[in-house]
Amino acid sequence: MRMVDLITKKQAGNALIEQEIYFIINGFTDGSIPDYQMSAFAMAVYFVGMTEEEAGFLTMAMAESGDQIDLSAIDGIKVDKHSTGGVGDTTTLVLAPLVASCDVPVAKMSGRGLGHTGGTVDKFEAIKGFQYELSTEDFIDTVNKHKVAVVGQSGNLTPADKKLYALRDVTGTVQSIPLIASSIMSKKIAAGADAIVLDVKVGDGAFMKTVEEAEQLARTMVRIGNHVNRKTLAVISNMNQPLGWAVGNALEVQEAVETLRGQGPDDLTELCYELGARMLVAAEKVATVEEGKALLADKIASGAALEKFREFIESQGGDASFVDDTSLLPQAAYQIPVPATADGVISDWVANEVGEAAMWLGAGRATKEDEIDPAVGLMLHAKVGDAVNKGDNIVTIYSNREDVDDVIAKIQAAVTISDSAQAQPLIYETIDQA
């Protein structure tokens, strides 16, 4: 088998068989297939696409290219939730303990943030003492004992995907639906999930800018999941404005506590109920989404969800005293208001600009080497549809530098104040059968 023959076969629009795809991925991982040939193959896929079967083979080949986590020692159906990334996306902080409080195991591997999107591991690092590096044995033991654990991704999980992503990044082949879908799904499968609930974000703060693109990606991932015998469904949710009020690591931990108390932002709470209920259905804990939402609401109302959050933080070495007093979380030196520049109604919040403003403060990374400041970020006080007067405080900047004129200007440029605003749905659709 020669790589050049497989490149030309794909260029011609023909489907590759399982052995051919494994030959490509194994060869690229071990270095016997050079970057320039893999670049040509990625470009061929970019232009001619892949069949559902090919994307399934590619997913499994990448999932099997490194370590695979065996979660069979954990009782019950293990359901993983994955978000395609957004701004102020605090869902994992809420969902992990909330779903676990319903006696469903949540064994989650999470990554760091880059650019305007926040990473779950960075948010947990705002909690004093929290250990996200656990051995596989400790990870499994913790989930069996407490029903929940969140850890950072293993260094040798899907090495083929890491190599291929780095190559796609510099060869103009990132925006390929089969390559994006197989990248995401390979990581979820290698991490041991039995069932996968996908939160596919759409809008200017997301990877997918249109509902049509998001729907295509969601359907492809659901097809791949079902093809490789993992129950998979996708929720397409709005990321045209930040989710919730908080953007920044300690601020989002605080918002998670408020949400688990039943006092969180409406949009974050609604999305957590939607995703959480579908996780409960996938785990066969409840029969319907409505039943799932009712159970989640009961766990919040009774205080069981917040208690599970406290137990979860302590089980991974964290100091959970902030659950009762959020002022114990890292605090920024300065709180600076951002005034509205006109009277009217907020009609647009450019989410990725808000995310970049938080990154400039130190809440995110421009490069992988950047250090995160857990205390800094933004707290929004008005969202799309809210009426404001000129001079009203629409955002509070939490900063450890006094001069934030650049951030104020960026935030004011990111918000549009008009005579009226068009209502936008939080959830566009759910795809469980592709």
Short mmCIF file of C-alpha atoms in Angstrom, two decimals:
data_model
loop_
_atom_site.label_atom_id
_atom_site.label_comp_id
_atom_site.label_asym_id
_atom_site.label_seq_id
_atom_site.Cartn_x
_atom_site.Cartn_y
_atom_site.Cartn_z
CA MET A 1 0.00 0.00 0.00
CA ARG A 2 1.37 3.43 -0.99
CA MET A 3 0.24 6.73 0.51
CA VAL A 4 0.36 8.50 -2.87
CA ASP A 5 -2.18 6.01 -4.28
CA LEU A 6 -4.53 6.67 -1.37
CA ILE A 7 -4.22 10.44 -1.86
CA THR A 8 -5.16 10.15 -5.54
CA LYS A 9 -8.00 7.73 -4.72
CA LYS A 10 -9.44 10.29 -2.28
CA GLN A 11 -8.85 13.17 -4.73
CA ALA A 12 -10.97 11.29 -7.27
CA GLY A 13 -13.84 11.21 -4.76
CA ASN A 14 -13.62 7.50 -3.99
CA ALA A 15 -14.23 6.10 -0.51
CA LEU A 16 -11.33 4.51 1.36
CA ILE A 17 -11.76 1.19 3.14
CA GLU A 18 -10.99 0.56 6.82
CA GLN A 19 -7.48 -0.89 6.25
CA GLU A 20 -6.50 2.10 4.10
CA ILE A 21 -7.56 4.65 6.72
CA TYR A 22 -5.76 2.74 9.50
CA PHE A 23 -2.65 2.57 7.26
CA ILE A 24 -2.74 6.38 6.89
CA ILE A 25 -3.32 7.16 10.59
CA ASN A 26 -0.84 4.58 11.92
CA GLY A 27 1.82 5.70 9.42
CA PHE A 28 1.31 9.38 10.20
CA THR A 29 1.47 8.70 13.97
CA ASP A 30 4.71 6.68 13.77
CA GLY A 31 6.32 9.11 11.31
CA SER A 32 6.54 6.79 8.29
CA ILE A 33 4.06 9.01 6.41
CA PRO A 34 5.52 12.54 6.18
CA ASP A 35 3.69 15.79 6.86
CA TYR A 36 3.59 16.79 3.19
CA GLN A 37 1.67 13.64 2.20
CA MET A 38 -0.71 13.97 5.15
CA SER A 39 -1.29 17.63 4.18
CA ALA A 40 -2.23 16.52 0.67
CA PHE A 41 -4.62 13.92 2.09
CA ALA A 42 -6.25 16.47 4.44
CA MET A 43 -6.71 18.87 1.50
CA ALA A 44 -8.31 16.08 -0.56
CA VAL A 45 -10.76 15.40 2.30
CA TYR A 46 -11.40 19.14 2.62
CA PHE A 47 -12.53 19.32 -1.02
CA VAL A 48 -14.30 15.97 -1.57
CA GLY A 49 -15.46 15.04 1.94
CA MET A 50 -15.89 11.56 3.41
CA THR A 51 -18.68 9.03 3.68
CA GLU A 52 -20.21 8.29 7.09
CA GLU A 53 -18.36 4.96 7.10
CA GLU A 54 -15.00 6.59 6.29
CA ALA A 55 -15.48 9.19 9.04
CA GLY A 56 -16.25 6.34 11.46
CA PHE A 57 -13.07 4.48 10.47
CA LEU A 58 -11.02 7.71 10.80
CA THR A 59 -12.51 8.36 14.26
CA MET A 60 -11.69 4.86 15.53
CA ALA A 61 -8.19 4.87 14.00
CA MET A 62 -7.41 8.15 15.83
CA ALA A 63 -9.08 6.94 19.05
CA GLU A 64 -6.88 3.82 18.97
CA SER A 65 -3.65 5.71 18.12
CA GLY A 66 -2.73 6.18 21.80
CA ASP A 67 -3.99 5.45 25.30
CA GLN A 68 -7.62 4.44 25.71
CA ILE A 69 -9.35 4.83 29.05
CA ASP A 70 -11.28 1.73 30.12
CA LEU A 71 -14.16 2.85 32.33
CA SER A 72 -15.84 -0.56 32.53
CA ALA A 73 -14.96 -0.73 36.26
CA ILE A 74 -17.41 2.15 36.84
CA ASP A 75 -20.98 0.97 37.44
CA GLY A 76 -23.65 2.23 35.06
CA ILE A 77 -23.74 3.95 31.68
CA LYS A 78 -21.01 6.60 31.47
CA VAL A 79 -22.29 9.68 29.64
CA ASP A 80 -19.89 12.41 28.52
CA LYS A 81 -20.91 15.93 27.58
CA HIS A 82 -18.81 17.86 25.08
CA SER A 83 -19.12 21.52 24.13
CA THR A 84 -17.60 22.76 20.88
CA GLY A 85 -16.48 25.86 22.78
CA GLY A 86 -17.82 29.30 23.54
CA VAL A 87 -17.66 32.33 25.84
CA GLY A 88 -18.88 32.09 29.44
CA ASP A 89 -19.67 28.40 28.92
CA THR A 90 -19.97 27.32 32.55
CA THR A 91 -22.07 24.21 31.81
CA THR A 92 -19.55 21.52 32.90
CA LEU A 93 -19.08 23.17 36.32
CA VAL A 94 -22.84 22.91 36.85
CA LEU A 95 -23.66 19.69 35.01
CA ALA A 96 -20.99 17.41 36.48
CA PRO A 97 -22.30 17.64 40.09
CA LEU A 98 -25.94 18.13 39.02
CA VAL A 99 -26.10 14.93 36.97
CA ALA A 100 -24.01 13.05 39.57
CA SER A 101 -26.55 14.06 42.24
CA CYS A 102 -29.09 12.02 40.23
CA ASP A 103 -26.88 8.92 40.80
CA VAL A 104 -25.53 8.90 37.23
CA PRO A 105 -21.73 8.56 36.91
CA VAL A 106 -19.93 11.53 35.35
CA ALA A 107 -16.34 10.66 34.39
CA LYS A 108 -15.13 13.72 32.49
CA MET A 109 -11.90 14.61 30.76
CA SER A 110 -11.61 18.30 29.98
CA GLY A 111 -9.17 20.55 28.19
CA ARG A 112 -7.73 24.04 28.53
CA GLY A 113 -8.89 27.15 26.73
CA LEU A 114 -7.20 28.90 23.82
CA GLY A 115 -8.09 32.26 22.29
CA HIS A 116 -11.52 33.67 23.13
CA THR A 117 -12.98 30.35 24.39
CA GLY A 118 -12.53 29.25 28.00
CA GLY A 119 -11.29 25.82 29.09
CA THR A 120 -12.91 23.79 31.87
CA VAL A 121 -9.57 22.82 33.46
CA ASP A 122 -8.65 26.53 33.75
CA LYS A 123 -11.92 27.17 35.61
CA PHE A 124 -11.26 24.38 38.12
CA GLU A 125 -7.73 25.73 38.67
CA ALA A 126 -9.35 28.83 40.23
CA ILE A 127 -10.32 26.53 43.14
CA LYS A 128 -7.59 26.31 45.80
CA GLY A 129 -6.09 22.81 46.04
CA PHE A 130 -8.20 21.21 43.29
CA GLN A 131 -6.27 18.33 41.70
CA TYR A 132 -7.21 17.60 38.09
CA GLU A 133 -4.26 15.26 37.43
CA LEU A 134 -5.40 11.85 38.70
CA SER A 135 -4.12 8.41 37.72
CA THR A 136 -6.66 6.34 35.79
CA GLU A 137 -7.08 4.14 38.87
CA ASP A 138 -7.80 7.14 41.15
CA PHE A 139 -10.11 8.63 38.51
CA ILE A 140 -12.20 5.43 38.40
CA ASP A 141 -12.17 5.04 42.21
CA THR A 142 -13.32 8.65 42.66
CA VAL A 143 -16.23 8.22 40.23
CA ASN A 144 -17.30 4.95 41.86
CA LYS A 145 -17.22 6.56 45.31
CA HIS A 146 -18.61 10.04 44.53
CA LYS A 147 -20.28 9.55 41.10
CA VAL A 148 -18.18 12.38 39.63
CA ALA A 149 -14.61 13.32 38.71
CA VAL A 150 -13.14 15.81 36.24
CA VAL A 151 -9.55 15.43 35.06
CA GLY A 152 -7.26 16.98 32.46
CA GLN A 153 -6.72 15.10 29.22
CA SER A 154 -4.06 12.40 29.29
CA GLY A 155 -0.83 13.26 27.48
CA ASN A 156 -1.05 10.24 25.16
CA LEU A 157 -4.75 10.38 24.36
CA THR A 158 -5.30 10.47 20.55
CA PRO A 159 -1.75 11.47 19.48
CA ALA A 160 -2.83 11.10 15.82
CA ASP A 161 -5.47 13.77 16.34
CA LYS A 162 -2.96 16.14 18.01
CA LYS A 163 -0.55 15.76 15.07
CA LEU A 164 -3.28 16.07 12.45
CA TYR A 165 -4.85 19.11 14.13
CA ALA A 166 -1.48 20.91 14.25
CA LEU A 167 -1.07 20.19 10.52
CA ARG A 168 -4.61 21.29 9.63
CA ASP A 169 -4.03 24.53 11.55
CA VAL A 170 -1.22 25.58 9.19
CA THR A 171 -2.53 24.13 5.91
CA GLY A 172 -5.98 25.74 5.72
CA THR A 173 -7.87 22.50 6.36
CA VAL A 174 -9.38 23.22 9.79
CA GLN A 175 -12.88 23.94 8.43
CA SER A 176 -13.65 20.42 7.18
CA ILE A 177 -16.76 18.86 8.74
CA PRO A 178 -15.54 15.21 8.63
CA LEU A 179 -12.13 16.21 10.06
CA ILE A 180 -13.67 18.35 12.85
CA ALA A 181 -16.22 15.64 13.68
CA SER A 182 -13.70 12.78 13.79
CA SER A 183 -11.29 14.91 15.89
CA ILE A 184 -13.95 15.57 18.56
CA MET A 185 -15.43 12.06 18.53
CA SER A 186 -12.04 10.29 18.66
CA LYS A 187 -11.21 12.07 21.94
CA LYS A 188 -14.59 11.22 23.48
CA ILE A 189 -14.32 7.55 22.50
CA ALA A 190 -10.70 7.23 23.69
CA ALA A 191 -11.84 8.74 27.01
CA GLY A 192 -14.17 5.78 27.51
CA ALA A 193 -17.66 7.24 27.10
CA ASP A 194 -20.59 4.86 26.55
CA ALA A 195 -22.87 7.69 25.43
CA ILE A 196 -22.09 11.23 24.29
CA VAL A 197 -24.18 14.41 24.54
CA LEU A 198 -22.80 17.16 22.29
CA ASP A 199 -23.42 20.87 22.78
CA VAL A 200 -22.75 22.29 19.32
CA LYS A 201 -22.43 26.06 19.64
CA VAL A 202 -23.40 28.36 16.78
CA GLY A 203 -22.81 32.09 16.33
CA ASP A 204 -20.00 34.63 16.35
CA GLY A 205 -18.59 33.26 19.63
CA ALA A 206 -18.46 29.72 18.23
CA PHE A 207 -16.47 27.66 15.75
CA MET A 208 -19.59 27.22 13.58
CA LYS A 209 -20.93 30.59 12.45
CA THR A 210 -24.26 29.49 10.89
CA VAL A 211 -27.04 27.15 12.01
CA GLU A 212 -26.62 25.20 8.74
CA GLU A 213 -22.92 24.55 9.46
CA ALA A 214 -23.67 23.59 13.07
CA GLU A 215 -26.42 21.22 11.95
CA GLN A 216 -24.10 19.55 9.44
CA LEU A 217 -21.39 19.08 12.08
CA ALA A 218 -23.92 17.80 14.64
CA ARG A 219 -25.42 15.28 12.20
CA THR A 220 -21.96 14.05 11.19
CA MET A 221 -20.93 13.49 14.82
CA VAL A 222 -24.21 11.75 15.68
CA ARG A 223 -23.77 9.46 12.65
CA ILE A 224 -20.17 8.67 13.63
CA GLY A 225 -21.20 7.92 17.22
CA ASN A 226 -24.01 5.64 16.19
CA HIS A 227 -21.75 3.97 13.59
CA VAL A 228 -19.23 3.03 16.30
CA ASN A 229 -21.94 1.92 18.78
CA ARG A 230 -21.90 4.97 21.06
CA LYS A 231 -25.32 6.46 21.72
CA THR A 232 -24.84 10.07 20.59
CA LEU A 233 -27.06 13.12 20.38
CA ALA A 234 -26.44 16.81 19.80
CA VAL A 235 -28.05 20.02 21.02
CA ILE A 236 -27.43 23.08 18.83
CA SER A 237 -27.23 26.16 21.09
CA ASN A 238 -26.79 29.89 20.57
CA MET A 239 -23.37 31.51 21.08
CA ASN A 240 -24.15 34.91 19.53
CA GLN A 241 -23.76 36.36 23.04
CA PRO A 242 -21.89 35.02 26.08
CA LEU A 243 -23.69 32.35 28.10
CA GLY A 244 -24.68 33.53 31.58
CA TRP A 245 -23.32 36.74 33.11
CA ALA A 246 -19.73 35.78 33.95
CA VAL A 247 -16.69 35.48 31.65
CA GLY A 248 -13.53 34.49 33.53
CA ASN A 249 -12.43 31.59 35.68
CA ALA A 250 -13.19 32.40 39.36
CA LEU A 251 -16.21 34.46 38.24
CA GLU A 252 -17.62 31.42 36.41
CA VAL A 253 -17.01 29.17 39.44
CA GLN A 254 -19.02 31.69 41.48
CA GLU A 255 -21.77 31.63 38.83
CA ALA A 256 -21.83 27.81 38.94
CA VAL A 257 -22.42 27.94 42.72
CA GLU A 258 -25.28 30.42 42.21
CA THR A 259 -26.80 28.19 39.50
CA LEU A 260 -26.61 25.10 41.72
CA ARG A 261 -28.42 27.16 44.40
CA GLY A 262 -31.20 27.86 41.90
CA GLN A 263 -30.18 31.52 41.55
CA GLY A 264 -28.19 31.36 38.31
CA PRO A 265 -28.75 33.14 34.98
CA ASP A 266 -31.82 31.97 33.06
CA ASP A 267 -29.94 30.99 29.89
CA LEU A 268 -27.25 28.98 31.69
CA THR A 269 -29.88 27.23 33.83
CA GLU A 270 -32.05 26.41 30.80
CA LEU A 271 -29.13 24.97 28.83
CA CYS A 272 -27.96 22.90 31.82
CA TYR A 273 -31.47 21.46 32.21
CA GLU A 274 -31.63 20.65 28.49
CA LEU A 275 -28.21 18.97 28.34
CA GLY A 276 -28.51 17.37 31.78
CA ALA A 277 -31.93 15.86 31.04
CA ARG A 278 -30.58 14.33 27.83
CA MET A 279 -27.61 12.92 29.76
CA LEU A 280 -30.09 11.28 32.17
CA VAL A 281 -32.08 9.81 29.25
CA ALA A 282 -28.87 8.50 27.63
CA ALA A 283 -27.89 6.92 30.97
CA GLU A 284 -31.36 5.29 31.13
CA LYS A 285 -32.04 7.01 34.45
CA VAL A 286 -35.27 8.54 33.12
CA ALA A 287 -37.48 7.78 30.12
CA THR A 288 -38.16 11.32 28.87
CA VAL A 289 -36.45 14.73 28.73
CA GLU A 290 -39.34 16.26 30.72
CA GLU A 291 -38.84 13.67 33.49
CA GLY A 292 -35.11 14.45 33.44
CA LYS A 293 -35.66 18.21 33.78
CA ALA A 294 -38.03 17.63 36.71
CA LEU A 295 -35.45 15.44 38.48
CA LEU A 296 -32.68 18.03 37.95
CA ALA A 297 -34.93 20.83 39.25
CA ASP A 298 -35.70 18.72 42.33
CA LYS A 299 -31.98 18.16 43.02
CA ILE A 300 -31.35 21.92 42.88
CA ALA A 301 -34.41 22.78 45.01
CA SER A 302 -33.48 20.22 47.70
CA GLY A 303 -29.85 21.37 47.90
CA ALA A 304 -28.60 17.93 46.82
CA ALA A 305 -26.87 19.32 43.71
CA LEU A 306 -24.92 21.93 45.70
CA GLU A 307 -23.93 19.32 48.30
CA LYS A 308 -22.68 17.05 45.50
CA PHE A 309 -20.62 19.97 44.16
CA ARG A 310 -19.03 20.44 47.59
CA GLU A 311 -18.33 16.68 47.89
CA PHE A 312 -16.88 16.63 44.35
CA ILE A 313 -14.49 19.55 45.02
CA GLU A 314 -13.30 18.01 48.32
CA SER A 315 -12.86 14.54 46.77
CA GLN A 316 -10.26 16.04 44.39
CA GLY A 317 -8.38 17.90 47.11
CA GLY A 318 -10.06 21.27 46.69
CA ASP A 319 -10.98 23.69 49.47
CA ALA A 320 -14.79 23.85 49.16
CA SER A 321 -15.29 26.66 51.72
CA PHE A 322 -15.98 29.03 48.78
CA VAL A 323 -19.32 27.23 48.29
CA ASP A 324 -20.59 29.06 51.41
CA ASP A 325 -18.56 32.24 50.85
CA THR A 326 -17.60 32.96 47.23
CA SER A 327 -15.40 35.89 48.36
CA LEU A 328 -12.84 33.19 49.24
CA LEU A 329 -12.27 32.63 45.49
CA PRO A 330 -9.40 34.61 43.86
CA GLN A 331 -10.30 38.32 43.84
CA ALA A 332 -9.17 40.99 41.37
CA ALA A 333 -7.63 44.23 42.65
CA TYR A 334 -9.88 46.51 40.58
CA GLN A 335 -13.56 46.55 39.61
CA ILE A 336 -14.17 49.01 36.80
CA PRO A 337 -17.61 49.80 35.29
CA VAL A 338 -18.20 50.01 31.53
CA PRO A 339 -20.93 52.58 30.74
CA ALA A 340 -23.50 52.24 27.95
CA THR A 341 -22.79 54.78 25.21
CA ALA A 342 -26.46 55.41 24.30
CA ASP A 343 -30.09 54.92 25.36
CA GLY A 344 -31.91 51.95 23.84
CA VAL A 345 -32.10 48.18 23.78
CA ILE A 346 -29.13 45.85 23.47
CA SER A 347 -29.55 44.13 20.10
CA ASP A 348 -26.17 42.39 19.78
CA TRP A 349 -23.26 41.24 21.95
CA VAL A 350 -20.36 40.04 19.77
CA ALA A 351 -19.41 37.06 21.91
CA ASN A 352 -15.93 36.44 20.54
CA GLU A 353 -15.03 40.12 21.12
CA VAL A 354 -16.19 39.79 24.74
CA GLY A 355 -14.09 36.62 25.06
CA GLU A 356 -11.05 38.41 23.62
CA ALA A 357 -11.55 41.33 26.03
CA ALA A 358 -11.46 38.85 28.93
CA MET A 359 -8.34 37.26 27.40
CA TRP A 360 -6.61 40.67 27.28
CA LEU A 361 -7.18 40.93 31.05
CA GLY A 362 -5.48 37.55 31.54
CA ALA A 363 -8.56 35.30 31.80
CA GLY A 364 -7.55 33.38 28.66
CA ARG A 365 -4.56 32.53 26.50
CA ALA A 366 -3.41 34.04 23.21
CA THR A 367 -0.75 31.28 23.00
CA LYS A 368 -0.47 27.90 24.74
CA GLU A 369 2.38 29.23 26.92
CA ASP A 370 0.38 32.12 28.42
CA GLU A 371 -0.37 32.08 32.15
CA ILE A 372 -3.99 32.45 33.30
CA ASP A 373 -5.01 34.91 36.02
CA PRO A 374 -7.95 33.17 37.74
CA ALA A 375 -9.32 36.35 39.37
CA VAL A 376 -9.87 38.50 36.29
CA GLY A 377 -12.73 38.66 33.82
CA LEU A 378 -16.01 40.35 33.04
CA MET A 379 -19.46 40.40 34.63
CA LEU A 380 -22.25 41.38 32.25
CA HIS A 381 -25.25 43.26 33.65
CA ALA A 382 -27.35 43.44 30.46
CA LYS A 383 -28.01 40.96 27.65
CA VAL A 384 -29.72 41.08 24.25
CA GLY A 385 -33.25 42.47 24.69
CA ASP A 386 -32.46 44.46 27.85
CA ALA A 387 -33.18 48.22 27.90
CA VAL A 388 -30.33 50.50 28.99
CA ASN A 389 -29.76 54.22 29.49
CA LYS A 390 -26.63 56.08 28.48
CA GLY A 391 -24.13 55.82 31.35
CA ASP A 392 -25.62 52.64 32.83
CA ASN A 393 -23.06 50.08 33.95
CA ILE A 394 -23.47 47.27 31.39
CA VAL A 395 -20.30 45.34 32.34
CA THR A 396 -17.98 45.27 35.35
CA ILE A 397 -14.32 44.62 34.52
CA TYR A 398 -12.44 42.58 37.15
CA SER A 399 -8.79 43.41 36.60
CA ASN A 400 -5.39 43.31 38.27
CA ARG A 401 -4.22 46.30 36.23
CA GLU A 402 -5.69 49.75 36.73
CA ASP A 403 -5.49 50.98 33.14
CA VAL A 404 -8.13 49.07 31.15
CA ASP A 405 -9.04 51.69 28.53
CA ASP A 406 -8.27 49.15 25.78
CA VAL A 407 -10.70 46.63 27.31
CA ILE A 408 -13.43 49.27 27.82
CA ALA A 409 -13.14 50.32 24.16
CA LYS A 410 -13.30 46.70 22.99
CA ILE A 411 -16.41 45.96 25.10
CA GLN A 412 -18.18 49.14 23.95
CA ALA A 413 -17.42 48.18 20.33
CA ALA A 414 -18.78 44.66 20.95
CA VAL A 415 -22.23 45.80 22.08
CA THR A 416 -24.90 47.24 19.76
CA ILE A 417 -27.59 49.45 21.30
CA SER A 418 -30.62 49.96 19.03
CA ASP A 419 -34.30 50.92 19.20
CA SER A 420 -35.33 47.26 19.42
CA ALA A 421 -33.88 43.75 19.51
CA GLN A 422 -34.84 40.55 17.76
CA ALA A 423 -35.40 37.65 20.13
CA GLN A 424 -33.02 34.74 19.56
CA PRO A 425 -33.63 31.15 20.63
CA LEU A 426 -31.15 29.67 23.12
CA ILE A 427 -31.60 26.19 21.64
CA TYR A 428 -32.13 25.80 17.90
CA GLU A 429 -32.70 22.05 17.70
CA THR A 430 -31.74 18.63 19.00
CA ILE A 431 -30.42 15.89 16.74
CA ASP A 432 -30.52 12.32 17.98
CA GLN A 433 -31.21 10.50 14.73
CA ALA A 434 -29.01 11.60 11.84
#
